[in-house]
mmCIF file with all atom_site columns, C-alpha atoms in Angstrom:
data_model
loop_
_atom_site.group_PDB
_atom_site.id
_atom_site.type_symbol
_atom_site.label_atom_id
_atom_site.label_alt_id
_atom_site.label_comp_id
_atom_site.label_asym_id
_atom_site.label_entity_id
_atom_site.label_seq_id
_atom_site.pdbx_PDB_ins_code
_atom_site.Cartn_x
_atom_site.Cartn_y
_atom_site.Cartn_z
_atom_site.occupancy
_atom_site.B_iso_or_equiv
_atom_site.pdbx_formal_charge
_atom_site.auth_seq_id
_atom_site.auth_comp_id
_atom_site.auth_asym_id
_atom_site.auth_atom_id
_atom_site.pdbx_PDB_model_num
ATOM 1   C CA . ALA A 1 1   ? 40.664 -27.928 196.522 1.00 75.00 ? 1   ALA A CA 1
ATOM 2   C CA . GLN A 1 2   ? 37.105 -26.316 196.315 1.00 84.00 ? 2   GLN A CA 1
ATOM 3   C CA . LYS A 1 3   ? 34.961 -25.856 193.131 1.00 92.00 ? 3   LYS A CA 1
ATOM 4   C CA . VAL A 1 4   ? 31.471 -24.670 192.615 1.00 96.00 ? 4   VAL A CA 1
ATOM 5   C CA . THR A 1 5   ? 29.954 -26.317 189.091 1.00 96.00 ? 5   THR A CA 1
ATOM 6   C CA . GLN A 1 6   ? 26.722 -24.910 186.933 1.00 97.00 ? 6   GLN A CA 1
ATOM 7   C CA . THR A 1 7   ? 25.847 -27.559 184.783 1.00 95.00 ? 7   THR A CA 1
ATOM 8   C CA . GLN A 1 8   ? 23.084 -25.445 183.038 1.00 96.00 ? 8   GLN A CA 1
ATOM 9   C CA . THR A 1 9   ? 24.509 -22.456 180.561 1.00 95.00 ? 9   THR A CA 1
ATOM 10  C CA . SER A 1 10  ? 20.313 -21.125 180.740 1.00 96.00 ? 10  SER A CA 1
ATOM 11  C CA . ILE A 1 11  ? 16.938 -21.808 181.556 1.00 97.00 ? 11  ILE A CA 1
ATOM 12  C CA . SER A 1 12  ? 14.085 -20.508 179.382 1.00 97.00 ? 12  SER A CA 1
ATOM 13  C CA . VAL A 1 13  ? 10.370 -20.563 181.673 1.00 96.00 ? 13  VAL A CA 1
ATOM 14  C CA . MET A 1 14  ? 7.180  -18.971 180.968 1.00 96.00 ? 14  MET A CA 1
ATOM 15  C CA . GLU A 1 15  ? 5.928  -16.237 183.891 1.00 97.00 ? 15  GLU A CA 1
ATOM 16  C CA . LYS A 1 16  ? 4.647  -17.739 186.978 1.00 96.00 ? 16  LYS A CA 1
ATOM 17  C CA . THR A 1 17  ? 6.469  -21.652 186.659 1.00 97.00 ? 17  THR A CA 1
ATOM 18  C CA . THR A 1 18  ? 8.791  -22.537 188.710 1.00 97.00 ? 18  THR A CA 1
ATOM 19  C CA . VAL A 1 19  ? 12.169 -22.964 188.274 1.00 97.00 ? 19  VAL A CA 1
ATOM 20  C CA . THR A 1 20  ? 14.840 -24.824 189.463 1.00 97.00 ? 20  THR A CA 1
ATOM 21  C CA . MET A 1 21  ? 19.211 -24.144 189.296 1.00 98.00 ? 21  MET A CA 1
ATOM 22  C CA . ASP A 1 22  ? 21.630 -26.936 189.822 1.00 97.00 ? 22  ASP A CA 1
ATOM 23  C CA . CYS A 1 23  ? 24.821 -26.292 191.098 1.00 98.00 ? 23  CYS A CA 1
ATOM 24  C CA . VAL A 1 24  ? 27.389 -28.831 192.753 1.00 98.00 ? 24  VAL A CA 1
ATOM 25  C CA . TYR A 1 25  ? 30.483 -27.789 195.169 1.00 97.00 ? 25  TYR A CA 1
ATOM 26  C CA . GLU A 1 26  ? 33.541 -29.665 196.244 1.00 95.00 ? 26  GLU A CA 1
ATOM 27  C CA . THR A 1 27  ? 34.887 -29.346 198.726 1.00 91.00 ? 27  THR A CA 1
ATOM 28  C CA . GLN A 1 28  ? 37.100 -30.775 201.580 1.00 88.00 ? 28  GLN A CA 1
ATOM 29  C CA . ASP A 1 29  ? 35.701 -28.635 205.349 1.00 86.00 ? 29  ASP A CA 1
ATOM 30  C CA . SER A 1 30  ? 33.263 -30.069 206.824 1.00 86.00 ? 30  SER A CA 1
ATOM 31  C CA . SER A 1 31  ? 32.267 -26.275 207.797 1.00 87.00 ? 31  SER A CA 1
ATOM 32  C CA . TYR A 1 32  ? 31.005 -24.163 204.127 1.00 90.00 ? 32  TYR A CA 1
ATOM 33  C CA . PHE A 1 33  ? 28.261 -21.986 203.349 1.00 91.00 ? 33  PHE A CA 1
ATOM 34  C CA . LEU A 1 34  ? 26.623 -21.585 200.340 1.00 94.00 ? 34  LEU A CA 1
ATOM 35  C CA . PHE A 1 35  ? 24.665 -18.508 198.555 1.00 94.00 ? 35  PHE A CA 1
ATOM 36  C CA . TRP A 1 36  ? 23.032 -17.362 195.287 1.00 97.00 ? 36  TRP A CA 1
ATOM 37  C CA . TYR A 1 37  ? 23.225 -14.551 193.752 1.00 96.00 ? 37  TYR A CA 1
ATOM 38  C CA . LYS A 1 38  ? 22.034 -12.630 190.799 1.00 96.00 ? 38  LYS A CA 1
ATOM 39  C CA . GLN A 1 39  ? 23.488 -10.511 188.214 1.00 95.00 ? 39  GLN A CA 1
ATOM 40  C CA . THR A 1 40  ? 20.946 -8.335  186.587 1.00 94.00 ? 40  THR A CA 1
ATOM 41  C CA . ALA A 1 41  ? 21.156 -6.822  182.707 1.00 92.00 ? 41  ALA A CA 1
ATOM 42  C CA . SER A 1 42  ? 23.019 -3.546  184.136 1.00 89.00 ? 42  SER A CA 1
ATOM 43  C CA . GLY A 1 43  ? 25.523 -5.728  186.057 1.00 90.00 ? 43  GLY A CA 1
ATOM 44  C CA . GLU A 1 44  ? 24.555 -5.501  189.648 1.00 91.00 ? 44  GLU A CA 1
ATOM 45  C CA . ILE A 1 45  ? 24.915 -8.296  191.656 1.00 93.00 ? 45  ILE A CA 1
ATOM 46  C CA . VAL A 1 46  ? 22.406 -9.194  194.667 1.00 93.00 ? 46  VAL A CA 1
ATOM 47  C CA . PHE A 1 47  ? 22.557 -11.392 197.029 1.00 93.00 ? 47  PHE A CA 1
ATOM 48  C CA . LEU A 1 48  ? 19.421 -13.640 197.253 1.00 96.00 ? 48  LEU A CA 1
ATOM 49  C CA . ILE A 1 49  ? 20.047 -16.606 199.884 1.00 95.00 ? 49  ILE A CA 1
ATOM 50  C CA . ARG A 1 50  ? 22.288 -18.903 202.283 1.00 94.00 ? 50  ARG A CA 1
ATOM 51  C CA . GLN A 1 51  ? 22.491 -21.988 203.326 1.00 94.00 ? 51  GLN A CA 1
ATOM 52  C CA . ASP A 1 52  ? 25.070 -22.677 206.054 1.00 91.00 ? 52  ASP A CA 1
ATOM 53  C CA . SER A 1 53  ? 26.217 -26.551 205.926 1.00 92.00 ? 53  SER A CA 1
ATOM 54  C CA . TYR A 1 54  ? 25.532 -27.532 209.227 1.00 91.00 ? 54  TYR A CA 1
ATOM 55  C CA . LYS A 1 55  ? 21.438 -26.648 209.081 1.00 91.00 ? 55  LYS A CA 1
ATOM 56  C CA . LYS A 1 56  ? 19.651 -29.419 207.333 1.00 91.00 ? 56  LYS A CA 1
ATOM 57  C CA . GLU A 1 57  ? 16.407 -26.802 206.869 1.00 94.00 ? 57  GLU A CA 1
ATOM 58  C CA . ASN A 1 58  ? 16.323 -25.894 203.461 1.00 95.00 ? 58  ASN A CA 1
ATOM 59  C CA . ALA A 1 59  ? 16.282 -21.649 203.035 1.00 94.00 ? 59  ALA A CA 1
ATOM 60  C CA . THR A 1 60  ? 13.786 -19.528 201.990 1.00 95.00 ? 60  THR A CA 1
ATOM 61  C CA . VAL A 1 61  ? 13.753 -16.062 201.700 1.00 94.00 ? 61  VAL A CA 1
ATOM 62  C CA . GLY A 1 62  ? 10.239 -14.823 199.989 1.00 94.00 ? 62  GLY A CA 1
ATOM 63  C CA . HIS A 1 63  ? 9.825  -17.147 196.453 1.00 95.00 ? 63  HIS A CA 1
ATOM 64  C CA . TYR A 1 64  ? 13.073 -18.315 196.471 1.00 97.00 ? 64  TYR A CA 1
ATOM 65  C CA . SER A 1 65  ? 13.648 -21.207 198.367 1.00 97.00 ? 65  SER A CA 1
ATOM 66  C CA . LEU A 1 66  ? 17.112 -24.275 198.465 1.00 98.00 ? 66  LEU A CA 1
ATOM 67  C CA . ASN A 1 67  ? 17.248 -27.481 197.742 1.00 97.00 ? 67  ASN A CA 1
ATOM 68  C CA . PHE A 1 68  ? 20.529 -28.467 199.947 1.00 97.00 ? 68  PHE A CA 1
ATOM 69  C CA . GLN A 1 69  ? 21.112 -32.045 199.179 1.00 97.00 ? 69  GLN A CA 1
ATOM 70  C CA . LYS A 1 70  ? 24.670 -32.484 201.471 1.00 95.00 ? 70  LYS A CA 1
ATOM 71  C CA . PRO A 1 71  ? 25.792 -36.391 200.651 1.00 95.00 ? 71  PRO A CA 1
ATOM 72  C CA . LYS A 1 72  ? 25.419 -34.975 197.163 1.00 96.00 ? 72  LYS A CA 1
ATOM 73  C CA . SER A 1 73  ? 27.385 -31.217 197.584 1.00 96.00 ? 73  SER A CA 1
ATOM 74  C CA . SER A 1 74  ? 24.482 -30.302 195.451 1.00 97.00 ? 74  SER A CA 1
ATOM 75  C CA . ILE A 1 75  ? 22.844 -27.066 196.303 1.00 98.00 ? 75  ILE A CA 1
ATOM 76  C CA . GLY A 1 76  ? 19.538 -26.413 194.065 1.00 98.00 ? 76  GLY A CA 1
ATOM 77  C CA . LEU A 1 77  ? 17.900 -22.925 193.486 1.00 98.00 ? 77  LEU A CA 1
ATOM 78  C CA . ILE A 1 78  ? 14.207 -23.393 193.297 1.00 98.00 ? 78  ILE A CA 1
ATOM 79  C CA . ILE A 1 79  ? 11.951 -19.369 192.517 1.00 98.00 ? 79  ILE A CA 1
ATOM 80  C CA . THR A 1 80  ? 8.633  -20.125 192.452 1.00 97.00 ? 80  THR A CA 1
ATOM 81  C CA . ALA A 1 81  ? 5.862  -17.841 190.718 1.00 96.00 ? 81  ALA A CA 1
ATOM 82  C CA . THR A 1 82  ? 8.724  -16.563 188.473 1.00 97.00 ? 82  THR A CA 1
ATOM 83  C CA . GLN A 1 83  ? 8.224  -12.663 187.115 1.00 96.00 ? 83  GLN A CA 1
ATOM 84  C CA . ILE A 1 84  ? 9.855  -11.606 184.068 1.00 96.00 ? 84  ILE A CA 1
ATOM 85  C CA . GLU A 1 85  ? 11.807 -9.425  186.677 1.00 95.00 ? 85  GLU A CA 1
ATOM 86  C CA . ASP A 1 86  ? 13.200 -12.944 187.438 1.00 97.00 ? 86  ASP A CA 1
ATOM 87  C CA . SER A 1 87  ? 15.248 -12.741 184.304 1.00 97.00 ? 87  SER A CA 1
ATOM 88  C CA . ALA A 1 88  ? 19.484 -11.890 185.350 1.00 97.00 ? 88  ALA A CA 1
ATOM 89  C CA . VAL A 1 89  ? 22.119 -14.693 185.876 1.00 96.00 ? 89  VAL A CA 1
ATOM 90  C CA . TYR A 1 90  ? 22.493 -16.657 188.597 1.00 97.00 ? 90  TYR A CA 1
ATOM 91  C CA . PHE A 1 91  ? 25.601 -17.329 190.554 1.00 97.00 ? 91  PHE A CA 1
ATOM 92  C CA . CYS A 1 92  ? 25.745 -20.286 193.011 1.00 97.00 ? 92  CYS A CA 1
ATOM 93  C CA . ALA A 1 93  ? 28.883 -19.415 195.598 1.00 95.00 ? 93  ALA A CA 1
ATOM 94  C CA . MET A 1 94  ? 31.217 -20.764 198.294 1.00 93.00 ? 94  MET A CA 1
ATOM 95  C CA . ARG A 1 95  ? 32.739 -19.956 200.993 1.00 87.00 ? 95  ARG A CA 1
ATOM 96  C CA . GLU A 1 96  ? 34.817 -22.379 203.903 1.00 77.00 ? 96  GLU A CA 1
ATOM 97  C CA . GLY A 1 97  ? 34.851 -22.245 207.274 1.00 67.00 ? 97  GLY A CA 1
ATOM 98  C CA . TYR A 1 98  ? 38.491 -21.553 207.289 1.00 65.00 ? 98  TYR A CA 1
ATOM 99  C CA . ASN A 1 99  ? 38.830 -19.659 203.886 1.00 61.00 ? 99  ASN A CA 1
ATOM 100 C CA . GLN A 1 100 ? 37.311 -16.267 205.080 1.00 59.00 ? 100 GLN A CA 1
ATOM 101 C CA . GLY A 1 101 ? 37.788 -14.209 202.797 1.00 64.00 ? 101 GLY A CA 1
ATOM 102 C CA . LYS A 1 102 ? 37.089 -16.338 199.982 1.00 79.00 ? 102 LYS A CA 1
ATOM 103 C CA . LEU A 1 103 ? 33.856 -16.915 197.541 1.00 86.00 ? 103 LEU A CA 1
ATOM 104 C CA . ILE A 1 104 ? 34.561 -19.333 194.877 1.00 91.00 ? 104 ILE A CA 1
ATOM 105 C CA . PHE A 1 105 ? 31.853 -18.479 192.297 1.00 94.00 ? 105 PHE A CA 1
ATOM 106 C CA . GLY A 1 106 ? 30.204 -21.435 189.570 1.00 96.00 ? 106 GLY A CA 1
ATOM 107 C CA . GLN A 1 107 ? 30.062 -20.331 186.623 1.00 95.00 ? 107 GLN A CA 1
ATOM 108 C CA . GLY A 1 108 ? 26.484 -19.099 186.330 1.00 95.00 ? 108 GLY A CA 1
ATOM 109 C CA . THR A 1 109 ? 23.302 -19.933 184.564 1.00 97.00 ? 109 THR A CA 1
ATOM 110 C CA . LYS A 1 110 ? 20.830 -17.491 182.190 1.00 96.00 ? 110 LYS A CA 1
ATOM 111 C CA . LEU A 1 111 ? 17.217 -17.595 183.040 1.00 98.00 ? 111 LEU A CA 1
ATOM 112 C CA . SER A 1 112 ? 15.183 -16.021 180.795 1.00 97.00 ? 112 SER A CA 1
ATOM 113 C CA . ILE A 1 113 ? 11.444 -15.752 181.982 1.00 97.00 ? 113 ILE A CA 1
ATOM 114 C CA . LYS A 1 114 ? 8.712  -15.575 178.966 1.00 96.00 ? 114 LYS A CA 1
ATOM 115 C CA . PRO A 1 115 ? 5.449  -13.707 179.383 1.00 94.00 ? 115 PRO A CA 1
ATOM 116 C CA . ASP B 2 1   ? 21.159 5.000   197.050 1.00 67.00 ? 6   ASP B CA 1
ATOM 117 C CA . PRO B 2 2   ? 23.738 2.472   196.561 1.00 70.00 ? 7   PRO B CA 1
ATOM 118 C CA . LYS B 2 3   ? 25.484 1.142   199.661 1.00 92.00 ? 8   LYS B CA 1
ATOM 119 C CA . ILE B 2 4   ? 28.387 0.825   197.471 1.00 95.00 ? 9   ILE B CA 1
ATOM 120 C CA . ILE B 2 5   ? 30.258 3.553   195.797 1.00 95.00 ? 10  ILE B CA 1
ATOM 121 C CA . GLN B 2 6   ? 31.988 2.089   192.493 1.00 96.00 ? 11  GLN B CA 1
ATOM 122 C CA . LYS B 2 7   ? 33.891 4.888   190.398 1.00 95.00 ? 12  LYS B CA 1
ATOM 123 C CA . PRO B 2 8   ? 34.136 5.301   187.246 1.00 96.00 ? 13  PRO B CA 1
ATOM 124 C CA . LYS B 2 9   ? 31.619 3.242   186.054 1.00 95.00 ? 14  LYS B CA 1
ATOM 125 C CA . TYR B 2 10  ? 33.626 2.617   182.936 1.00 96.00 ? 15  TYR B CA 1
ATOM 126 C CA . LEU B 2 11  ? 37.413 3.101   181.913 1.00 97.00 ? 16  LEU B CA 1
ATOM 127 C CA . VAL B 2 12  ? 39.143 2.508   178.527 1.00 97.00 ? 17  VAL B CA 1
ATOM 128 C CA . ALA B 2 13  ? 42.954 2.733   178.996 1.00 97.00 ? 18  ALA B CA 1
ATOM 129 C CA . VAL B 2 14  ? 45.810 1.854   176.653 1.00 97.00 ? 19  VAL B CA 1
ATOM 130 C CA . THR B 2 15  ? 47.965 -0.748  177.194 1.00 97.00 ? 20  THR B CA 1
ATOM 131 C CA . GLY B 2 16  ? 51.229 0.469   179.367 1.00 97.00 ? 21  GLY B CA 1
ATOM 132 C CA . SER B 2 17  ? 49.456 3.066   181.654 1.00 97.00 ? 22  SER B CA 1
ATOM 133 C CA . GLU B 2 18  ? 47.714 2.928   185.206 1.00 97.00 ? 23  GLU B CA 1
ATOM 134 C CA . LYS B 2 19  ? 44.468 3.192   186.238 1.00 97.00 ? 24  LYS B CA 1
ATOM 135 C CA . ILE B 2 20  ? 42.926 3.617   189.903 1.00 97.00 ? 25  ILE B CA 1
ATOM 136 C CA . LEU B 2 21  ? 39.592 2.436   190.321 1.00 97.00 ? 26  LEU B CA 1
ATOM 137 C CA . ILE B 2 22  ? 37.710 3.779   193.585 1.00 97.00 ? 27  ILE B CA 1
ATOM 138 C CA . CYS B 2 23  ? 35.672 2.192   195.859 1.00 97.00 ? 28  CYS B CA 1
ATOM 139 C CA . GLU B 2 24  ? 33.560 4.011   198.971 1.00 96.00 ? 29  GLU B CA 1
ATOM 140 C CA . GLN B 2 25  ? 31.005 1.723   200.926 1.00 96.00 ? 30  GLN B CA 1
ATOM 141 C CA . TYR B 2 26  ? 28.532 3.100   203.317 1.00 95.00 ? 31  TYR B CA 1
ATOM 142 C CA . LEU B 2 27  ? 26.937 -0.319  204.956 1.00 93.00 ? 32  LEU B CA 1
ATOM 143 C CA . GLY B 2 28  ? 29.671 0.338   207.672 1.00 92.00 ? 33  GLY B CA 1
ATOM 144 C CA . HIS B 2 29  ? 30.740 -3.009  207.237 1.00 91.00 ? 34  HIS B CA 1
ATOM 145 C CA . ASN B 2 30  ? 34.788 -3.603  207.824 1.00 89.00 ? 35  ASN B CA 1
ATOM 146 C CA . ALA B 2 31  ? 35.691 -6.059  205.327 1.00 89.00 ? 36  ALA B CA 1
ATOM 147 C CA . MET B 2 32  ? 36.018 -5.254  201.956 1.00 92.00 ? 37  MET B CA 1
ATOM 148 C CA . TYR B 2 33  ? 36.938 -6.971  198.687 1.00 92.00 ? 38  TYR B CA 1
ATOM 149 C CA . TRP B 2 34  ? 37.668 -7.066  195.206 1.00 95.00 ? 39  TRP B CA 1
ATOM 150 C CA . TYR B 2 35  ? 36.560 -9.651  192.357 1.00 95.00 ? 40  TYR B CA 1
ATOM 151 C CA . ARG B 2 36  ? 37.130 -9.740  188.817 1.00 96.00 ? 41  ARG B CA 1
ATOM 152 C CA . GLN B 2 37  ? 34.678 -10.787 186.099 1.00 95.00 ? 42  GLN B CA 1
ATOM 153 C CA . SER B 2 38  ? 36.106 -11.501 182.917 1.00 93.00 ? 43  SER B CA 1
ATOM 154 C CA . ALA B 2 39  ? 34.487 -12.660 179.404 1.00 83.00 ? 44  ALA B CA 1
ATOM 155 C CA . LYS B 2 40  ? 33.061 -15.698 180.064 1.00 72.00 ? 45  LYS B CA 1
ATOM 156 C CA . LYS B 2 41  ? 34.973 -16.784 183.208 1.00 80.00 ? 46  LYS B CA 1
ATOM 157 C CA . PRO B 2 42  ? 33.379 -16.814 186.730 1.00 85.00 ? 47  PRO B CA 1
ATOM 158 C CA . LEU B 2 43  ? 33.692 -13.925 188.957 1.00 92.00 ? 48  LEU B CA 1
ATOM 159 C CA . GLU B 2 44  ? 36.795 -14.206 190.338 1.00 92.00 ? 49  GLU B CA 1
ATOM 160 C CA . PHE B 2 45  ? 38.209 -13.669 194.142 1.00 91.00 ? 50  PHE B CA 1
ATOM 161 C CA . MET B 2 46  ? 41.411 -11.273 194.074 1.00 93.00 ? 51  MET B CA 1
ATOM 162 C CA . PHE B 2 47  ? 41.739 -9.395  197.688 1.00 89.00 ? 52  PHE B CA 1
ATOM 163 C CA . SER B 2 48  ? 40.211 -9.067  200.975 1.00 88.00 ? 53  SER B CA 1
ATOM 164 C CA . TYR B 2 49  ? 40.957 -6.850  203.897 1.00 88.00 ? 54  TYR B CA 1
ATOM 165 C CA . SER B 2 50  ? 39.721 -6.613  207.121 1.00 85.00 ? 55  SER B CA 1
ATOM 166 C CA . TYR B 2 51  ? 39.923 -2.909  209.420 1.00 86.00 ? 56  TYR B CA 1
ATOM 167 C CA . GLN B 2 52  ? 42.324 -1.631  206.991 1.00 86.00 ? 57  GLN B CA 1
ATOM 168 C CA . LYS B 2 53  ? 44.391 -4.648  206.403 1.00 87.00 ? 58  LYS B CA 1
ATOM 169 C CA . LEU B 2 54  ? 45.281 -6.857  203.586 1.00 87.00 ? 59  LEU B CA 1
ATOM 170 C CA . MET B 2 55  ? 44.320 -10.602 204.619 1.00 85.00 ? 60  MET B CA 1
ATOM 171 C CA . ASP B 2 56  ? 44.161 -12.839 201.310 1.00 84.00 ? 61  ASP B CA 1
ATOM 172 C CA . ASN B 2 57  ? 45.793 -11.955 197.723 1.00 85.00 ? 62  ASN B CA 1
ATOM 173 C CA . GLN B 2 58  ? 44.884 -14.317 195.475 1.00 83.00 ? 63  GLN B CA 1
ATOM 174 C CA . THR B 2 59  ? 46.249 -11.691 192.605 1.00 84.00 ? 64  THR B CA 1
ATOM 175 C CA . ALA B 2 60  ? 49.554 -13.282 190.796 1.00 76.00 ? 65  ALA B CA 1
ATOM 176 C CA . SER B 2 61  ? 50.761 -10.273 189.560 1.00 89.00 ? 66  SER B CA 1
ATOM 177 C CA . SER B 2 62  ? 52.297 -6.937  191.576 1.00 92.00 ? 67  SER B CA 1
ATOM 178 C CA . ARG B 2 63  ? 50.887 -4.706  189.000 1.00 95.00 ? 68  ARG B CA 1
ATOM 179 C CA . PHE B 2 64  ? 47.269 -4.859  191.075 1.00 95.00 ? 69  PHE B CA 1
ATOM 180 C CA . GLN B 2 65  ? 47.390 -2.543  194.795 1.00 94.00 ? 70  GLN B CA 1
ATOM 181 C CA . PRO B 2 66  ? 44.666 -2.559  196.634 1.00 93.00 ? 71  PRO B CA 1
ATOM 182 C CA . GLN B 2 67  ? 44.620 1.130   198.551 1.00 93.00 ? 72  GLN B CA 1
ATOM 183 C CA . SER B 2 68  ? 43.096 1.416   201.613 1.00 91.00 ? 73  SER B CA 1
ATOM 184 C CA . SER B 2 69  ? 42.949 5.119   202.969 1.00 89.00 ? 74  SER B CA 1
ATOM 185 C CA . LYS B 2 70  ? 39.824 5.485   205.175 1.00 89.00 ? 75  LYS B CA 1
ATOM 186 C CA . LYS B 2 71  ? 38.178 2.018   206.698 1.00 87.00 ? 76  LYS B CA 1
ATOM 187 C CA . ASN B 2 72  ? 35.627 2.612   204.384 1.00 93.00 ? 77  ASN B CA 1
ATOM 188 C CA . HIS B 2 73  ? 37.133 2.840   201.449 1.00 95.00 ? 78  HIS B CA 1
ATOM 189 C CA . LEU B 2 74  ? 39.801 -0.202  199.247 1.00 95.00 ? 79  LEU B CA 1
ATOM 190 C CA . ASP B 2 75  ? 40.831 1.390   196.143 1.00 96.00 ? 80  ASP B CA 1
ATOM 191 C CA . LEU B 2 76  ? 42.130 -0.731  193.308 1.00 96.00 ? 81  LEU B CA 1
ATOM 192 C CA . GLN B 2 77  ? 45.356 0.214   191.190 1.00 97.00 ? 82  GLN B CA 1
ATOM 193 C CA . ILE B 2 78  ? 46.249 -1.297  188.388 1.00 97.00 ? 83  ILE B CA 1
ATOM 194 C CA . THR B 2 79  ? 49.705 -0.156  186.733 1.00 97.00 ? 84  THR B CA 1
ATOM 195 C CA . ALA B 2 80  ? 51.467 -1.476  183.936 1.00 97.00 ? 85  ALA B CA 1
ATOM 196 C CA . LEU B 2 81  ? 48.055 -2.305  181.914 1.00 97.00 ? 86  LEU B CA 1
ATOM 197 C CA . LYS B 2 82  ? 47.637 -4.990  179.136 1.00 96.00 ? 87  LYS B CA 1
ATOM 198 C CA . PRO B 2 83  ? 44.275 -6.380  177.557 1.00 95.00 ? 88  PRO B CA 1
ATOM 199 C CA . ASP B 2 84  ? 43.660 -9.186  179.479 1.00 93.00 ? 89  ASP B CA 1
ATOM 200 C CA . ASP B 2 85  ? 43.115 -6.909  182.157 1.00 95.00 ? 90  ASP B CA 1
ATOM 201 C CA . SER B 2 86  ? 40.049 -5.950  180.331 1.00 96.00 ? 91  SER B CA 1
ATOM 202 C CA . ALA B 2 87  ? 37.224 -6.762  182.726 1.00 96.00 ? 92  ALA B CA 1
ATOM 203 C CA . THR B 2 88  ? 34.451 -6.064  185.271 1.00 96.00 ? 93  THR B CA 1
ATOM 204 C CA . TYR B 2 89  ? 36.250 -5.543  188.842 1.00 97.00 ? 94  TYR B CA 1
ATOM 205 C CA . PHE B 2 90  ? 33.381 -5.338  191.362 1.00 96.00 ? 95  PHE B CA 1
ATOM 206 C CA . CYS B 2 91  ? 34.154 -3.972  195.088 1.00 96.00 ? 96  CYS B CA 1
ATOM 207 C CA . ALA B 2 92  ? 32.048 -6.115  198.167 1.00 94.00 ? 97  ALA B CA 1
ATOM 208 C CA . SER B 2 93  ? 32.187 -6.029  201.511 1.00 92.00 ? 98  SER B CA 1
ATOM 209 C CA . SER B 2 94  ? 31.189 -8.043  204.392 1.00 89.00 ? 99  SER B CA 1
ATOM 210 C CA . GLN B 2 95  ? 30.468 -6.301  207.746 1.00 86.00 ? 100 GLN B CA 1
ATOM 211 C CA . GLU B 2 96  ? 33.092 -9.091  209.317 1.00 76.00 ? 101 GLU B CA 1
ATOM 212 C CA . ARG B 2 97  ? 35.888 -10.821 207.320 1.00 63.00 ? 102 ARG B CA 1
ATOM 213 C CA . LEU B 2 98  ? 36.701 -13.631 209.622 1.00 61.00 ? 103 LEU B CA 1
ATOM 214 C CA . SER B 2 99  ? 33.240 -14.823 209.855 1.00 65.00 ? 104 SER B CA 1
ATOM 215 C CA . SER B 2 100 ? 32.681 -17.191 206.946 1.00 64.00 ? 105 SER B CA 1
ATOM 216 C CA . ALA B 2 101 ? 29.074 -16.963 207.106 1.00 69.00 ? 106 ALA B CA 1
ATOM 217 C CA . GLU B 2 102 ? 29.001 -13.555 206.549 1.00 76.00 ? 107 GLU B CA 1
ATOM 218 C CA . THR B 2 103 ? 27.124 -12.379 202.858 1.00 84.00 ? 108 THR B CA 1
ATOM 219 C CA . LEU B 2 104 ? 29.026 -10.372 200.745 1.00 87.00 ? 109 LEU B CA 1
ATOM 220 C CA . TYR B 2 105 ? 27.381 -7.095  199.090 1.00 92.00 ? 110 TYR B CA 1
ATOM 221 C CA . PHE B 2 106 ? 28.511 -5.994  196.170 1.00 94.00 ? 111 PHE B CA 1
ATOM 222 C CA . GLY B 2 107 ? 28.926 -2.653  194.508 1.00 95.00 ? 112 GLY B CA 1
ATOM 223 C CA . SER B 2 108 ? 28.028 -2.012  190.750 1.00 94.00 ? 113 SER B CA 1
ATOM 224 C CA . GLY B 2 109 ? 30.884 -2.693  188.952 1.00 95.00 ? 114 GLY B CA 1
ATOM 225 C CA . THR B 2 110 ? 33.595 -1.163  187.192 1.00 97.00 ? 115 THR B CA 1
ATOM 226 C CA . ARG B 2 111 ? 34.168 -1.886  183.375 1.00 96.00 ? 116 ARG B CA 1
ATOM 227 C CA . LEU B 2 112 ? 37.561 -1.894  182.377 1.00 97.00 ? 117 LEU B CA 1
ATOM 228 C CA . THR B 2 113 ? 38.771 -1.572  178.842 1.00 97.00 ? 118 THR B CA 1
ATOM 229 C CA . VAL B 2 114 ? 42.412 -1.804  177.816 1.00 97.00 ? 119 VAL B CA 1
ATOM 230 C CA . LEU B 2 115 ? 43.081 -1.259  173.717 1.00 96.00 ? 120 LEU B CA 1
#
C-alpha cells in the first residue's frame, strides 16, 4: 500500500536562510510521481514542484528544489532564500503510475519564517 | 481571479440535514476531484471524475454523492450529515485523469461544520 510520511511537524527558521523539509514514501510501483504543495494561512493549497520517478535530475522551480533519493524513497523540499511569505504548511504527495486518480498526501510540515 | 471556485466558503449544518457543496473550474480541465481535510489529518482523496464520469470512489459511505451537471462542474451532495463530517472539502482538477503525471490544482475549499 502506498504511504507518504512527513515526520517534521513544524520548523522555524530565520528569513533569508535555507530550509529543508523531509518526506519519505512507500510504493510497490516502479513508476510514480511526487509533488509538493503548500497550504497558506487562508487555506489555499498551491502546487509548488513535481518529481517524476524515472528522472534522475532533481526538479527545480524558482527558489524551490528537490532532493530526490530514490534508493531511500525520499523526496526532500529545499527552499533557499526564504521569505516571510513562505510561512505555510507544506505537504508532500505521491501518485502511483497505475492509480491515476488518487494523490496520497503526507501529514504536512508547518514552516515558520522569522524576520 | 480564482480558476476553481468553491461555494460556499463556510457552511454550518445541523445533524441529519443535507447540503450541497459547489465546485466550478475554469481551467479547461477534463478531470475533477474531491478531497477532504479533517482536523489533524492529511488530505484524503474522495472521488475522481473524468469527462463527467466517476472513475474512483474512496469514500466508504453512500451519503457522499458527487454530481456533475456540466464538464466543468463537480458538486458534492452530503446527506444525513454527522458531526464527524465536519471538515474542509477541497475540489481539484487536472487536465486529464488518465495520466498520473498530471498536476492537480485545488480550489480554496468549503469549510463544513456539522452541529
